[in-house]
PDB file of C-alpha atoms in Angstrom:
ATOM      1  CA  UNK A   1     -17.167  -6.650 -22.070  1.00 40.00           C
ATOM      2  CA  UNK A   2     -20.817  -8.038 -21.020  1.00 40.00           C
ATOM      3  CA  UNK A   3     -21.144 -11.712 -20.077  1.00 40.00           C
ATOM      4  CA  UNK A   4     -24.686 -12.816 -19.507  1.00 36.00           C
ATOM      5  CA  UNK A   5     -25.500 -16.775 -18.946  1.00 35.00           C
ATOM      6  CA  UNK A   6     -29.289 -18.272 -19.213  1.00 30.00           C
ATOM      7  CA  UNK A   7     -30.367 -18.952 -15.440  1.00 30.00           C
ATOM      8  CA  UNK A   8     -32.175 -21.743 -17.337  1.00 28.00           C
ATOM      9  CA  UNK A   9     -29.081 -23.158 -18.098  1.00 31.00           C
ATOM     10  CA  UNK A  10     -27.529 -22.805 -14.760  1.00 30.00           C
ATOM     11  CA  UNK A  11     -31.169 -24.727 -13.289  1.00 31.00           C
ATOM     12  CA  UNK A  12     -30.534 -27.839 -15.095  1.00 31.00           C
ATOM     13  CA  UNK A  13     -26.972 -27.887 -14.786  1.00 32.00           C
ATOM     14  CA  UNK A  14     -26.669 -27.843 -10.567  1.00 38.00           C
ATOM     15  CA  UNK A  15     -30.229 -27.017  -9.321  1.00 36.00           C
ATOM     16  CA  UNK A  16     -28.537 -25.580  -6.154  1.00 34.00           C
ATOM     17  CA  UNK A  17     -27.656 -23.025  -8.554  1.00 35.00           C
ATOM     18  CA  UNK A  18     -31.017 -23.026  -9.449  1.00 39.00           C
ATOM     19  CA  UNK A  19     -32.660 -21.678  -6.458  1.00 35.00           C
ATOM     20  CA  UNK A  20     -30.188 -19.453  -5.670  1.00 34.00           C
ATOM     21  CA  UNK A  21     -31.028 -17.594  -8.656  1.00 35.00           C
ATOM     22  CA  UNK A  22     -34.522 -17.430  -8.376  1.00 38.00           C
ATOM     23  CA  UNK A  23     -34.595 -16.323  -5.103  1.00 40.00           C
ATOM     24  CA  UNK A  24     -34.290 -13.299  -6.090  1.00 43.00           C
ATOM     25  CA  UNK A  25     -32.770  -9.606  -4.438  1.00 43.00           C
ATOM     26  CA  UNK A  26     -34.264  -9.673  -1.422  1.00 41.00           C
ATOM     27  CA  UNK A  27     -35.498  -6.053  -2.228  1.00 41.00           C
ATOM     28  CA  UNK A  28     -37.406  -7.660  -5.495  1.00 42.00           C
ATOM     29  CA  UNK A  29     -40.191  -5.483  -6.911  1.00 43.00           C
ATOM     30  CA  UNK A  30     -38.682  -2.231  -4.988  1.00 54.00           C
ATOM     31  CA  UNK A  31     -37.162   0.756  -6.256  1.00 60.00           C
ATOM     32  CA  UNK A  32     -33.203   0.721  -5.656  1.00 64.00           C
ATOM     33  CA  UNK A  33     -31.040   4.442  -5.809  1.00 70.00           C
ATOM     34  CA  UNK A  34     -28.229   3.826  -7.781  1.00 81.00           C
ATOM     35  CA  UNK A  35     -25.373   2.550  -6.552  1.00 91.00           C
ATOM     36  CA  UNK A  36     -21.638   4.579  -7.334  1.00 93.00           C
ATOM     37  CA  UNK A  37     -18.373   3.457  -6.051  1.00 97.00           C
ATOM     38  CA  UNK A  38     -15.064   4.533  -6.793  1.00 97.00           C
ATOM     39  CA  UNK A  39     -12.506   1.460  -7.242  1.00 98.00           C
ATOM     40  CA  UNK A  40      -8.908   0.432  -7.802  1.00 98.00           C
ATOM     41  CA  UNK A  41      -6.403  -2.632  -7.495  1.00 98.00           C
ATOM     42  CA  UNK A  42      -2.503  -1.982  -7.549  1.00 98.00           C
ATOM     43  CA  UNK A  43       0.076  -4.956  -6.815  1.00 97.00           C
ATOM     44  CA  UNK A  44       2.657  -2.923  -5.031  1.00 96.00           C
ATOM     45  CA  UNK A  45       5.135  -5.838  -5.728  1.00 93.00           C
ATOM     46  CA  UNK A  46       6.327  -7.122  -3.090  1.00 91.00           C
ATOM     47  CA  UNK A  47       5.710  -3.756  -1.165  1.00 93.00           C
ATOM     48  CA  UNK A  48       7.884  -3.934   2.711  1.00 91.00           C
ATOM     49  CA  UNK A  49       7.680  -2.639   5.826  1.00 91.00           C
ATOM     50  CA  UNK A  50      11.214  -1.519   5.448  1.00 88.00           C
ATOM     51  CA  UNK A  51      13.136  -3.662   8.334  1.00 87.00           C
ATOM     52  CA  UNK A  52      13.840  -6.585   6.273  1.00 83.00           C
ATOM     53  CA  UNK A  53      13.104  -6.124   2.962  1.00 84.00           C
ATOM     54  CA  UNK A  54      15.871  -8.258   1.840  1.00 81.00           C
ATOM     55  CA  UNK A  55      15.263 -11.096   2.115  1.00 81.00           C
ATOM     56  CA  UNK A  56      11.940 -10.410  -0.100  1.00 80.00           C
ATOM     57  CA  UNK A  57      12.430 -13.032  -2.497  1.00 73.00           C
ATOM     58  CA  UNK A  58      10.696 -10.565  -5.261  1.00 70.00           C
ATOM     59  CA  UNK A  59      12.025  -6.981  -6.661  1.00 67.00           C
ATOM     60  CA  UNK A  60      13.876  -6.307  -3.365  1.00 66.00           C
ATOM     61  CA  UNK A  61      15.739 -10.144  -4.384  1.00 66.00           C
ATOM     62  CA  UNK A  62      18.937  -9.808  -2.896  1.00 67.00           C
ATOM     63  CA  UNK A  63      18.776  -6.653  -1.784  1.00 73.00           C
ATOM     64  CA  UNK A  64      19.181  -5.505  -5.574  1.00 78.00           C
ATOM     65  CA  UNK A  65      15.634  -3.084  -5.685  1.00 83.00           C
ATOM     66  CA  UNK A  66      15.263  -2.088  -2.536  1.00 89.00           C
ATOM     67  CA  UNK A  67      13.433   1.259  -2.540  1.00 92.00           C
ATOM     68  CA  UNK A  68      14.998   4.316  -1.886  1.00 91.00           C
ATOM     69  CA  UNK A  69      12.723   7.159  -0.094  1.00 93.00           C
ATOM     70  CA  UNK A  70      12.265   8.630  -4.175  1.00 94.00           C
ATOM     71  CA  UNK A  71      10.552   5.961  -4.745  1.00 94.00           C
ATOM     72  CA  UNK A  72       8.721   6.113  -1.852  1.00 95.00           C
ATOM     73  CA  UNK A  73       8.042   9.513  -2.834  1.00 96.00           C
ATOM     74  CA  UNK A  74       6.752   8.882  -5.989  1.00 96.00           C
ATOM     75  CA  UNK A  75       4.539   6.016  -4.645  1.00 97.00           C
ATOM     76  CA  UNK A  76       3.394   8.150  -2.102  1.00 97.00           C
ATOM     77  CA  UNK A  77       2.019  10.634  -4.995  1.00 97.00           C
ATOM     78  CA  UNK A  78       0.069   7.694  -6.892  1.00 98.00           C
ATOM     79  CA  UNK A  79      -1.935   7.537  -3.639  1.00 98.00           C
ATOM     80  CA  UNK A  80      -2.126  11.469  -3.981  1.00 97.00           C
ATOM     81  CA  UNK A  81      -4.124  11.253  -7.672  1.00 97.00           C
ATOM     82  CA  UNK A  82      -6.110   8.352  -6.826  1.00 98.00           C
ATOM     83  CA  UNK A  83      -7.045  10.225  -4.136  1.00 97.00           C
ATOM     84  CA  UNK A  84      -7.546  13.252  -6.460  1.00 97.00           C
ATOM     85  CA  UNK A  85      -9.494  11.037  -8.723  1.00 96.00           C
ATOM     86  CA  UNK A  86     -11.864  10.406  -5.847  1.00 97.00           C
ATOM     87  CA  UNK A  87     -11.186   6.790  -5.826  1.00 98.00           C
ATOM     88  CA  UNK A  88     -12.344   5.637  -2.387  1.00 98.00           C
ATOM     89  CA  UNK A  89     -11.256   1.863  -2.121  1.00 98.00           C
ATOM     90  CA  UNK A  90      -8.173   0.403  -3.161  1.00 98.00           C
ATOM     91  CA  UNK A  91      -7.887  -3.647  -3.373  1.00 98.00           C
ATOM     92  CA  UNK A  92      -3.932  -3.906  -2.766  1.00 98.00           C
ATOM     93  CA  UNK A  93      -2.000  -7.207  -3.296  1.00 97.00           C
ATOM     94  CA  UNK A  94       2.053  -8.210  -2.566  1.00 94.00           C
ATOM     95  CA  UNK A  95       2.059  -6.401   0.902  1.00 95.00           C
ATOM     96  CA  UNK A  96       4.347  -8.119   3.926  1.00 93.00           C
ATOM     97  CA  UNK A  97       2.318  -6.447   6.584  1.00 94.00           C
ATOM     98  CA  UNK A  98       0.243  -2.972   7.926  1.00 96.00           C
ATOM     99  CA  UNK A  99       3.516  -1.013   8.759  1.00 96.00           C
ATOM    100  CA  UNK A 100       4.529  -1.572   5.054  1.00 95.00           C
ATOM    101  CA  UNK A 101       0.968  -0.262   3.931  1.00 98.00           C
ATOM    102  CA  UNK A 102       0.909   2.842   6.140  1.00 98.00           C
ATOM    103  CA  UNK A 103       4.222   3.852   4.677  1.00 97.00           C
ATOM    104  CA  UNK A 104       1.927   4.851   1.414  1.00 98.00           C
ATOM    105  CA  UNK A 105      -1.732   4.667   2.860  1.00 98.00           C
ATOM    106  CA  UNK A 106      -1.482   7.162   6.339  1.00 97.00           C
ATOM    107  CA  UNK A 107      -4.255   5.899   8.954  1.00 97.00           C
ATOM    108  CA  UNK A 108      -5.210   9.550   8.994  1.00 97.00           C
ATOM    109  CA  UNK A 109      -6.872   8.834   5.227  1.00 97.00           C
ATOM    110  CA  UNK A 110      -7.428   5.303   4.881  1.00 98.00           C
ATOM    111  CA  UNK A 111      -8.788   2.451   7.099  1.00 98.00           C
ATOM    112  CA  UNK A 112      -7.086  -1.182   6.403  1.00 98.00           C
ATOM    113  CA  UNK A 113      -8.015  -4.595   6.654  1.00 98.00           C
ATOM    114  CA  UNK A 114      -4.855  -6.437   5.966  1.00 97.00           C
ATOM    115  CA  UNK A 115      -5.894 -10.596   5.175  1.00 96.00           C
ATOM    116  CA  UNK A 116      -5.277 -13.302   7.700  1.00 90.00           C
ATOM    117  CA  UNK A 117      -2.418 -15.201   5.992  1.00 86.00           C
ATOM    118  CA  UNK A 118       0.250 -16.275   7.695  1.00 80.00           C
ATOM    119  CA  UNK A 119       3.814 -16.340   5.381  1.00 78.00           C
ATOM    120  CA  UNK A 120       7.364 -16.661   5.995  1.00 76.00           C
ATOM    121  CA  UNK A 121       9.691 -13.236   6.165  1.00 72.00           C
ATOM    122  CA  UNK A 122      10.651 -14.374   3.220  1.00 76.00           C
ATOM    123  CA  UNK A 123       7.296 -14.803   0.821  1.00 81.00           C
ATOM    124  CA  UNK A 124       5.768 -11.839   2.713  1.00 83.00           C
ATOM    125  CA  UNK A 125       2.589 -11.297   0.089  1.00 91.00           C
ATOM    126  CA  UNK A 126      -0.539 -10.069   1.693  1.00 95.00           C
ATOM    127  CA  UNK A 127      -3.562  -8.916   0.246  1.00 97.00           C
ATOM    128  CA  UNK A 128      -5.544  -5.919   1.861  1.00 98.00           C
ATOM    129  CA  UNK A 129      -7.818  -3.320   1.290  1.00 98.00           C
ATOM    130  CA  UNK A 130      -8.611  -0.054   2.013  1.00 98.00           C
ATOM    131  CA  UNK A 131     -11.093   2.315   2.678  1.00 98.00           C
ATOM    132  CA  UNK A 132     -10.755   5.947   1.921  1.00 98.00           C
ATOM    133  CA  UNK A 133     -12.465   7.493   5.620  1.00 98.00           C
ATOM    134  CA  UNK A 134     -14.009  10.641   3.946  1.00 97.00           C
ATOM    135  CA  UNK A 135     -15.880   8.829   0.702  1.00 97.00           C
ATOM    136  CA  UNK A 136     -18.136   8.098   4.219  1.00 97.00           C
ATOM    137  CA  UNK A 137     -18.463   3.708   3.990  1.00 98.00           C
ATOM    138  CA  UNK A 138     -19.868   1.870   7.039  1.00 98.00           C
ATOM    139  CA  UNK A 139     -17.397  -0.959   6.586  1.00 98.00           C
ATOM    140  CA  UNK A 140     -18.584  -4.547   7.859  1.00 98.00           C
ATOM    141  CA  UNK A 141     -15.506  -7.281   7.599  1.00 98.00           C
ATOM    142  CA  UNK A 142     -16.368 -10.869   6.832  1.00 98.00           C
ATOM    143  CA  UNK A 143     -14.228 -13.741   7.145  1.00 97.00           C
ATOM    144  CA  UNK A 144     -11.512 -13.951   4.454  1.00 96.00           C
ATOM    145  CA  UNK A 145     -11.823 -15.666   1.481  1.00 96.00           C
ATOM    146  CA  UNK A 146      -9.587 -19.343   2.046  1.00 94.00           C
ATOM    147  CA  UNK A 147     -11.245 -22.081   0.121  1.00 94.00           C
ATOM    148  CA  UNK A 148      -8.979 -21.508  -2.742  1.00 92.00           C
ATOM    149  CA  UNK A 149      -5.912 -22.389  -0.357  1.00 86.00           C
ATOM    150  CA  UNK A 150      -6.296 -26.154   0.270  1.00 79.00           C
ATOM    151  CA  UNK A 151      -3.278 -25.808   2.424  1.00 72.00           C
ATOM    152  CA  UNK A 152      -3.434 -22.313   3.947  1.00 70.00           C
ATOM    153  CA  UNK A 153      -0.729 -21.101   2.259  1.00 72.00           C
ATOM    154  CA  UNK A 154      -1.757 -19.371  -0.692  1.00 84.00           C
ATOM    155  CA  UNK A 155      -3.208 -15.589  -0.374  1.00 92.00           C
ATOM    156  CA  UNK A 156      -6.508 -15.266   1.226  1.00 95.00           C
ATOM    157  CA  UNK A 157      -9.164 -13.032  -0.259  1.00 97.00           C
ATOM    158  CA  UNK A 158     -10.018 -10.016   1.629  1.00 98.00           C
ATOM    159  CA  UNK A 159     -13.889  -9.556   1.431  1.00 98.00           C
ATOM    160  CA  UNK A 160     -16.328  -6.496   2.752  1.00 98.00           C
ATOM    161  CA  UNK A 161     -19.451  -5.281   3.184  1.00 98.00           C
ATOM    162  CA  UNK A 162     -19.910  -1.600   2.176  1.00 98.00           C
ATOM    163  CA  UNK A 163     -22.700   0.389   3.016  1.00 97.00           C
ATOM    164  CA  UNK A 164     -23.686   4.041   2.646  1.00 96.00           C
ATOM    165  CA  UNK A 165     -26.982   5.816   3.461  1.00 92.00           C
ATOM    166  CA  UNK A 166     -29.184   3.671   1.030  1.00 88.00           C
ATOM    167  CA  UNK A 167     -26.606   2.353  -0.700  1.00 93.00           C
ATOM    168  CA  UNK A 168     -25.002  -0.904  -0.129  1.00 96.00           C
ATOM    169  CA  UNK A 169     -21.968  -3.290  -2.169  1.00 97.00           C
ATOM    170  CA  UNK A 170     -19.336  -5.933  -1.472  1.00 98.00           C
ATOM    171  CA  UNK A 171     -16.131  -5.968  -2.948  1.00 98.00           C
ATOM    172  CA  UNK A 172     -13.340  -8.332  -2.930  1.00 98.00           C
ATOM    173  CA  UNK A 173      -9.957  -8.366  -3.521  1.00 98.00           C
ATOM    174  CA  UNK A 174      -7.974 -11.238  -4.987  1.00 97.00           C
ATOM    175  CA  UNK A 175      -4.484 -12.542  -6.320  1.00 97.00           C
ATOM    176  CA  UNK A 176      -4.535 -15.323  -7.844  1.00 96.00           C
ATOM    177  CA  UNK A 177      -2.182 -18.386  -8.579  1.00 95.00           C
ATOM    178  CA  UNK A 178       0.366 -17.238 -11.831  1.00 94.00           C
ATOM    179  CA  UNK A 179       1.328 -19.195 -14.483  1.00 95.00           C
ATOM    180  CA  UNK A 180      -1.545 -19.597 -16.498  1.00 96.00           C
ATOM    181  CA  UNK A 181      -2.258 -16.601 -17.350  1.00 95.00           C
ATOM    182  CA  UNK A 182      -3.404 -17.712 -21.496  1.00 93.00           C
ATOM    183  CA  UNK A 183      -3.580 -21.520 -21.442  1.00 95.00           C
ATOM    184  CA  UNK A 184      -6.180 -23.659 -21.343  1.00 95.00           C
ATOM    185  CA  UNK A 185      -7.731 -24.130 -17.749  1.00 95.00           C
ATOM    186  CA  UNK A 186      -7.258 -27.658 -18.587  1.00 93.00           C
ATOM    187  CA  UNK A 187      -3.849 -27.982 -19.875  1.00 94.00           C
ATOM    188  CA  UNK A 188      -2.068 -30.693 -17.809  1.00 94.00           C
ATOM    189  CA  UNK A 189       0.192 -27.423 -16.500  1.00 95.00           C
ATOM    190  CA  UNK A 190      -0.230 -27.849 -12.845  1.00 95.00           C
ATOM    191  CA  UNK A 191      -0.600 -23.743 -12.306  1.00 95.00           C
ATOM    192  CA  UNK A 192      -3.844 -24.299 -14.634  1.00 96.00           C
ATOM    193  CA  UNK A 193      -5.548 -27.024 -13.025  1.00 95.00           C
ATOM    194  CA  UNK A 194      -5.330 -24.917  -9.262  1.00 95.00           C
ATOM    195  CA  UNK A 195      -6.130 -21.869 -10.957  1.00 96.00           C
ATOM    196  CA  UNK A 196      -9.339 -23.841 -12.240  1.00 95.00           C
ATOM    197  CA  UNK A 197     -10.161 -24.754  -9.048  1.00 95.00           C
ATOM    198  CA  UNK A 198      -9.905 -21.200  -7.603  1.00 96.00           C
ATOM    199  CA  UNK A 199     -12.225 -20.041 -10.546  1.00 96.00           C
ATOM    200  CA  UNK A 200     -14.399 -22.714  -9.286  1.00 95.00           C
ATOM    201  CA  UNK A 201     -14.301 -21.058  -5.796  1.00 96.00           C
ATOM    202  CA  UNK A 202     -14.541 -17.783  -6.832  1.00 96.00           C
ATOM    203  CA  UNK A 203     -17.824 -18.440  -9.047  1.00 96.00           C
ATOM    204  CA  UNK A 204     -19.477 -20.363  -6.244  1.00 96.00           C
ATOM    205  CA  UNK A 205     -18.834 -17.204  -3.810  1.00 97.00           C
ATOM    206  CA  UNK A 206     -20.474 -15.064  -6.487  1.00 97.00           C
ATOM    207  CA  UNK A 207     -23.443 -17.007  -6.602  1.00 96.00           C
ATOM    208  CA  UNK A 208     -24.333 -16.066  -3.331  1.00 97.00           C
ATOM    209  CA  UNK A 209     -23.927 -12.316  -3.862  1.00 96.00           C
ATOM    210  CA  UNK A 210     -26.112 -12.419  -6.589  1.00 96.00           C
ATOM    211  CA  UNK A 211     -28.104 -14.949  -4.579  1.00 96.00           C
ATOM    212  CA  UNK A 212     -28.565 -11.849  -1.810  1.00 96.00           C
ATOM    213  CA  UNK A 213     -28.909  -9.587  -4.374  1.00 95.00           C
ATOM    214  CA  UNK A 214     -26.060  -7.195  -3.849  1.00 95.00           C
ATOM    215  CA  UNK A 215     -23.904  -5.754  -5.794  1.00 96.00           C
ATOM    216  CA  UNK A 216     -20.283  -6.777  -6.142  1.00 97.00           C
ATOM    217  CA  UNK A 217     -16.738  -5.681  -7.369  1.00 97.00           C
ATOM    218  CA  UNK A 218     -13.829  -8.336  -7.476  1.00 97.00           C
ATOM    219  CA  UNK A 219     -10.643  -6.619  -8.201  1.00 97.00           C
ATOM    220  CA  UNK A 220      -7.039  -7.751  -7.750  1.00 97.00           C
ATOM    221  CA  UNK A 221      -4.215  -9.353  -9.544  1.00 97.00           C
ATOM    222  CA  UNK A 222      -6.374 -12.807 -11.586  1.00 97.00           C
ATOM    223  CA  UNK A 223      -2.883 -13.412 -13.001  1.00 96.00           C
ATOM    224  CA  UNK A 224      -5.556 -14.060 -16.082  1.00 95.00           C
ATOM    225  CA  UNK A 225      -6.156 -12.174 -19.745  1.00 93.00           C
ATOM    226  CA  UNK A 226      -9.550 -11.991 -18.766  1.00 91.00           C
ATOM    227  CA  UNK A 227      -9.577  -8.891 -21.532  1.00 86.00           C
ATOM    228  CA  UNK A 228      -8.969 -10.756 -23.988  1.00 84.00           C
ATOM    229  CA  UNK A 229     -11.673 -11.904 -26.498  1.00 82.00           C
ATOM    230  CA  UNK A 230     -13.259 -15.426 -25.752  1.00 82.00           C
ATOM    231  CA  UNK A 231     -10.886 -16.379 -22.853  1.00 88.00           C
ATOM    232  CA  UNK A 232     -13.104 -19.301 -21.418  1.00 90.00           C
ATOM    233  CA  UNK A 233     -12.282 -18.468 -17.113  1.00 89.00           C
ATOM    234  CA  UNK A 234     -14.878 -15.935 -18.398  1.00 85.00           C
ATOM    235  CA  UNK A 235     -17.348 -18.233 -19.321  1.00 83.00           C
ATOM    236  CA  UNK A 236     -20.034 -19.228 -15.969  1.00 81.00           C
ATOM    237  CA  UNK A 237     -19.601 -16.079 -14.461  1.00 87.00           C
ATOM    238  CA  UNK A 238     -23.161 -15.194 -12.553  1.00 89.00           C
ATOM    239  CA  UNK A 239     -25.588 -12.008 -13.207  1.00 86.00           C
ATOM    240  CA  UNK A 240     -24.610  -8.660 -15.470  1.00 84.00           C
ATOM    241  CA  UNK A 241     -20.846  -8.804 -14.875  1.00 85.00           C
ATOM    242  CA  UNK A 242     -18.774  -6.230 -16.471  1.00 82.00           C
ATOM    243  CA  UNK A 243     -14.878  -7.329 -17.385  1.00 81.00           C
ATOM    244  CA  UNK A 244     -12.145  -4.438 -17.585  1.00 75.00           C
ATOM    245  CA  UNK A 245     -10.264  -3.259 -19.529  1.00 77.00           C
ATOM    246  CA  UNK A 246     -11.454  -3.657 -22.505  1.00 76.00           C
ATOM    247  CA  UNK A 247     -11.257  -6.756 -24.531  1.00 74.00           C
ATOM    248  CA  UNK A 248      -8.031  -7.025 -26.625  1.00 76.00           C
ATOM    249  CA  UNK A 249      -6.861  -3.758 -24.656  1.00 80.00           C
ATOM    250  CA  UNK A 250      -2.978  -4.133 -23.877  1.00 87.00           C
ATOM    251  CA  UNK A 251      -1.671  -2.157 -20.396  1.00 91.00           C
ATOM    252  CA  UNK A 252       0.424   1.113 -21.400  1.00 91.00           C
ATOM    253  CA  UNK A 253       2.061   0.311 -17.961  1.00 93.00           C
ATOM    254  CA  UNK A 254       6.204   1.167 -18.417  1.00 92.00           C
ATOM    255  CA  UNK A 255       5.227   1.566 -22.363  1.00 87.00           C
ATOM    256  CA  UNK A 256       3.860  -1.480 -22.454  1.00 83.00           C
ATOM    257  CA  UNK A 257       5.913  -3.494 -21.646  1.00 79.00           C
ATOM    258  CA  UNK A 258       3.449  -6.099 -21.527  1.00 83.00           C
ATOM    259  CA  UNK A 259       1.179  -7.642 -23.405  1.00 86.00           C
ATOM    260  CA  UNK A 260      -2.335  -8.157 -21.749  1.00 90.00           C
ATOM    261  CA  UNK A 261      -3.863  -6.863 -18.037  1.00 93.00           C
ATOM    262  CA  UNK A 262      -4.081  -9.539 -15.581  1.00 95.00           C
ATOM    263  CA  UNK A 263      -5.436  -6.917 -13.274  1.00 95.00           C
ATOM    264  CA  UNK A 264      -9.034  -6.222 -13.325  1.00 94.00           C
ATOM    265  CA  UNK A 265     -11.424  -4.673 -11.746  1.00 95.00           C
ATOM    266  CA  UNK A 266     -15.137  -6.661 -12.338  1.00 94.00           C
ATOM    267  CA  UNK A 267     -18.163  -5.508 -11.433  1.00 95.00           C
ATOM    268  CA  UNK A 268     -21.434  -7.837 -11.328  1.00 96.00           C
ATOM    269  CA  UNK A 269     -25.039  -6.880 -10.600  1.00 95.00           C
ATOM    270  CA  UNK A 270     -27.632  -9.227  -9.605  1.00 94.00           C
ATOM    271  CA  UNK A 271     -30.765  -9.700 -10.731  1.00 92.00           C
ATOM    272  CA  UNK A 272     -33.349  -6.453 -11.255  1.00 93.00           C
ATOM    273  CA  UNK A 273     -29.291  -4.247 -11.530  1.00 93.00           C
ATOM    274  CA  UNK A 274     -27.532  -3.323 -14.281  1.00 93.00           C
ATOM    275  CA  UNK A 275     -24.226  -2.256 -14.076  1.00 93.00           C
ATOM    276  CA  UNK A 276     -22.862   1.105 -16.129  1.00 90.00           C
ATOM    277  CA  UNK A 277     -20.483   1.466 -18.432  1.00 85.00           C
ATOM    278  CA  UNK A 278     -17.271   2.700 -16.554  1.00 86.00           C
ATOM    279  CA  UNK A 279     -15.054   5.085 -16.403  1.00 87.00           C
ATOM    280  CA  UNK A 280     -11.622   3.173 -17.015  1.00 90.00           C
ATOM    281  CA  UNK A 281      -8.202   4.522 -15.963  1.00 93.00           C
ATOM    282  CA  UNK A 282      -4.697   3.388 -15.700  1.00 94.00           C
ATOM    283  CA  UNK A 283      -2.632   5.364 -13.803  1.00 96.00           C
ATOM    284  CA  UNK A 284       0.828   5.264 -14.661  1.00 95.00           C
ATOM    285  CA  UNK A 285       4.155   6.788 -12.305  1.00 95.00           C
ATOM    286  CA  UNK A 286       5.928   9.122 -14.801  1.00 89.00           C
ATOM    287  CA  UNK A 287       9.117   7.396 -14.023  1.00 93.00           C
ATOM    288  CA  UNK A 288      11.667   5.724 -16.280  1.00 91.00           C
ATOM    289  CA  UNK A 289      11.860   2.651 -17.245  1.00 90.00           C
ATOM    290  CA  UNK A 290      14.990   1.161 -14.916  1.00 90.00           C
ATOM    291  CA  UNK A 291      12.797   2.294 -11.790  1.00 91.00           C
ATOM    292  CA  UNK A 292      10.557  -0.633 -12.683  1.00 92.00           C
ATOM    293  CA  UNK A 293      12.072  -3.388 -10.459  1.00 89.00           C
ATOM    294  CA  UNK A 294      11.373  -0.289  -7.437  1.00 92.00           C
ATOM    295  CA  UNK A 295       9.076   0.297  -7.985  1.00 94.00           C
ATOM    296  CA  UNK A 296       6.278  -1.742  -9.159  1.00 95.00           C
ATOM    297  CA  UNK A 297       5.489  -4.231 -12.484  1.00 92.00           C
ATOM    298  CA  UNK A 298       1.992  -3.224 -12.125  1.00 95.00           C
ATOM    299  CA  UNK A 299      -0.109   0.178 -12.452  1.00 96.00           C
ATOM    300  CA  UNK A 300      -2.701   0.784 -10.206  1.00 97.00           C
ATOM    301  CA  UNK A 301      -6.136   0.514 -12.266  1.00 96.00           C
ATOM    302  CA  UNK A 302      -9.387   2.720 -11.488  1.00 97.00           C
ATOM    303  CA  UNK A 303     -12.615   2.093 -12.510  1.00 95.00           C
ATOM    304  CA  UNK A 304     -15.740   3.576 -11.439  1.00 96.00           C
ATOM    305  CA  UNK A 305     -18.696   1.432 -11.066  1.00 95.00           C
ATOM    306  CA  UNK A 306     -22.313   2.097 -11.356  1.00 94.00           C
ATOM    307  CA  UNK A 307     -25.025  -0.414  -9.986  1.00 95.00           C
ATOM    308  CA  UNK A 308     -27.939   0.812 -12.099  1.00 93.00           C
ATOM    309  CA  UNK A 309     -32.037  -0.236 -11.708  1.00 90.00           C
ATOM    310  CA  UNK A 310     -33.153   0.036 -15.866  1.00 86.00           C
ATOM    311  CA  UNK A 311     -36.459   1.717 -16.346  1.00 78.00           C
TER     312      UNK A 311
END
């Protein structure tokens, strides 16, 4: 789904945003090589380090769904499948710490960038990005996006710039407020008000990226049915935005356990670039539904994205 917005309308709405758009990319008028990147997003559901997993309040609540070695082996097999598909970058959600991530993403193969949010032992939900070393990206880490966490307790966004030869892409992973997946953002529900604020912060951050002329990918658990036709949260996204999965599609994870996706990989192309139609896939576990609470209630999503300069 492509979302186009008139820069003239934005200038009337907000002179600052208009100025940002008018600035355009710093390489205007120069030809750019196409940028290709394969990105995944994966909420691994309260993924612990194995030391005090029984205290986590999510899937392992009360120790009833503690993962077994066979479950970790299944998760490692998923990582191998991601590598076989050429995945270069994975945005992760609900990981406890670096030791937890390293249980399935070995240091020899992946560089790890973990969010800076500090939590109590029972509420260990960090975000992270892992970058495959063999992909050849040079990584610059930016400060976490924390403006949507006014009290510091909400999940931060890990923010990286990846550079490879003449290619450059900004990658952000998010895990937004739950509880307002489909309701109007301006409803009286507190979760909707908080999510509305988070989307406003994200849009401001995205306008800055578009003014810099940097192709951008936001991958994560948006806790919103963005692919539902006409969802209002999509309105106002800057640049050439491509939202995946396709409008109206339903996840196949756990044989269609959910009606809509809340995980999304969204590509944003600045002025002078466009997003090529992506290759998209949902990676299922190949395990019985009875294993769902020991693996994750989210399946990884993978998208191969291209940012091109139109002829």
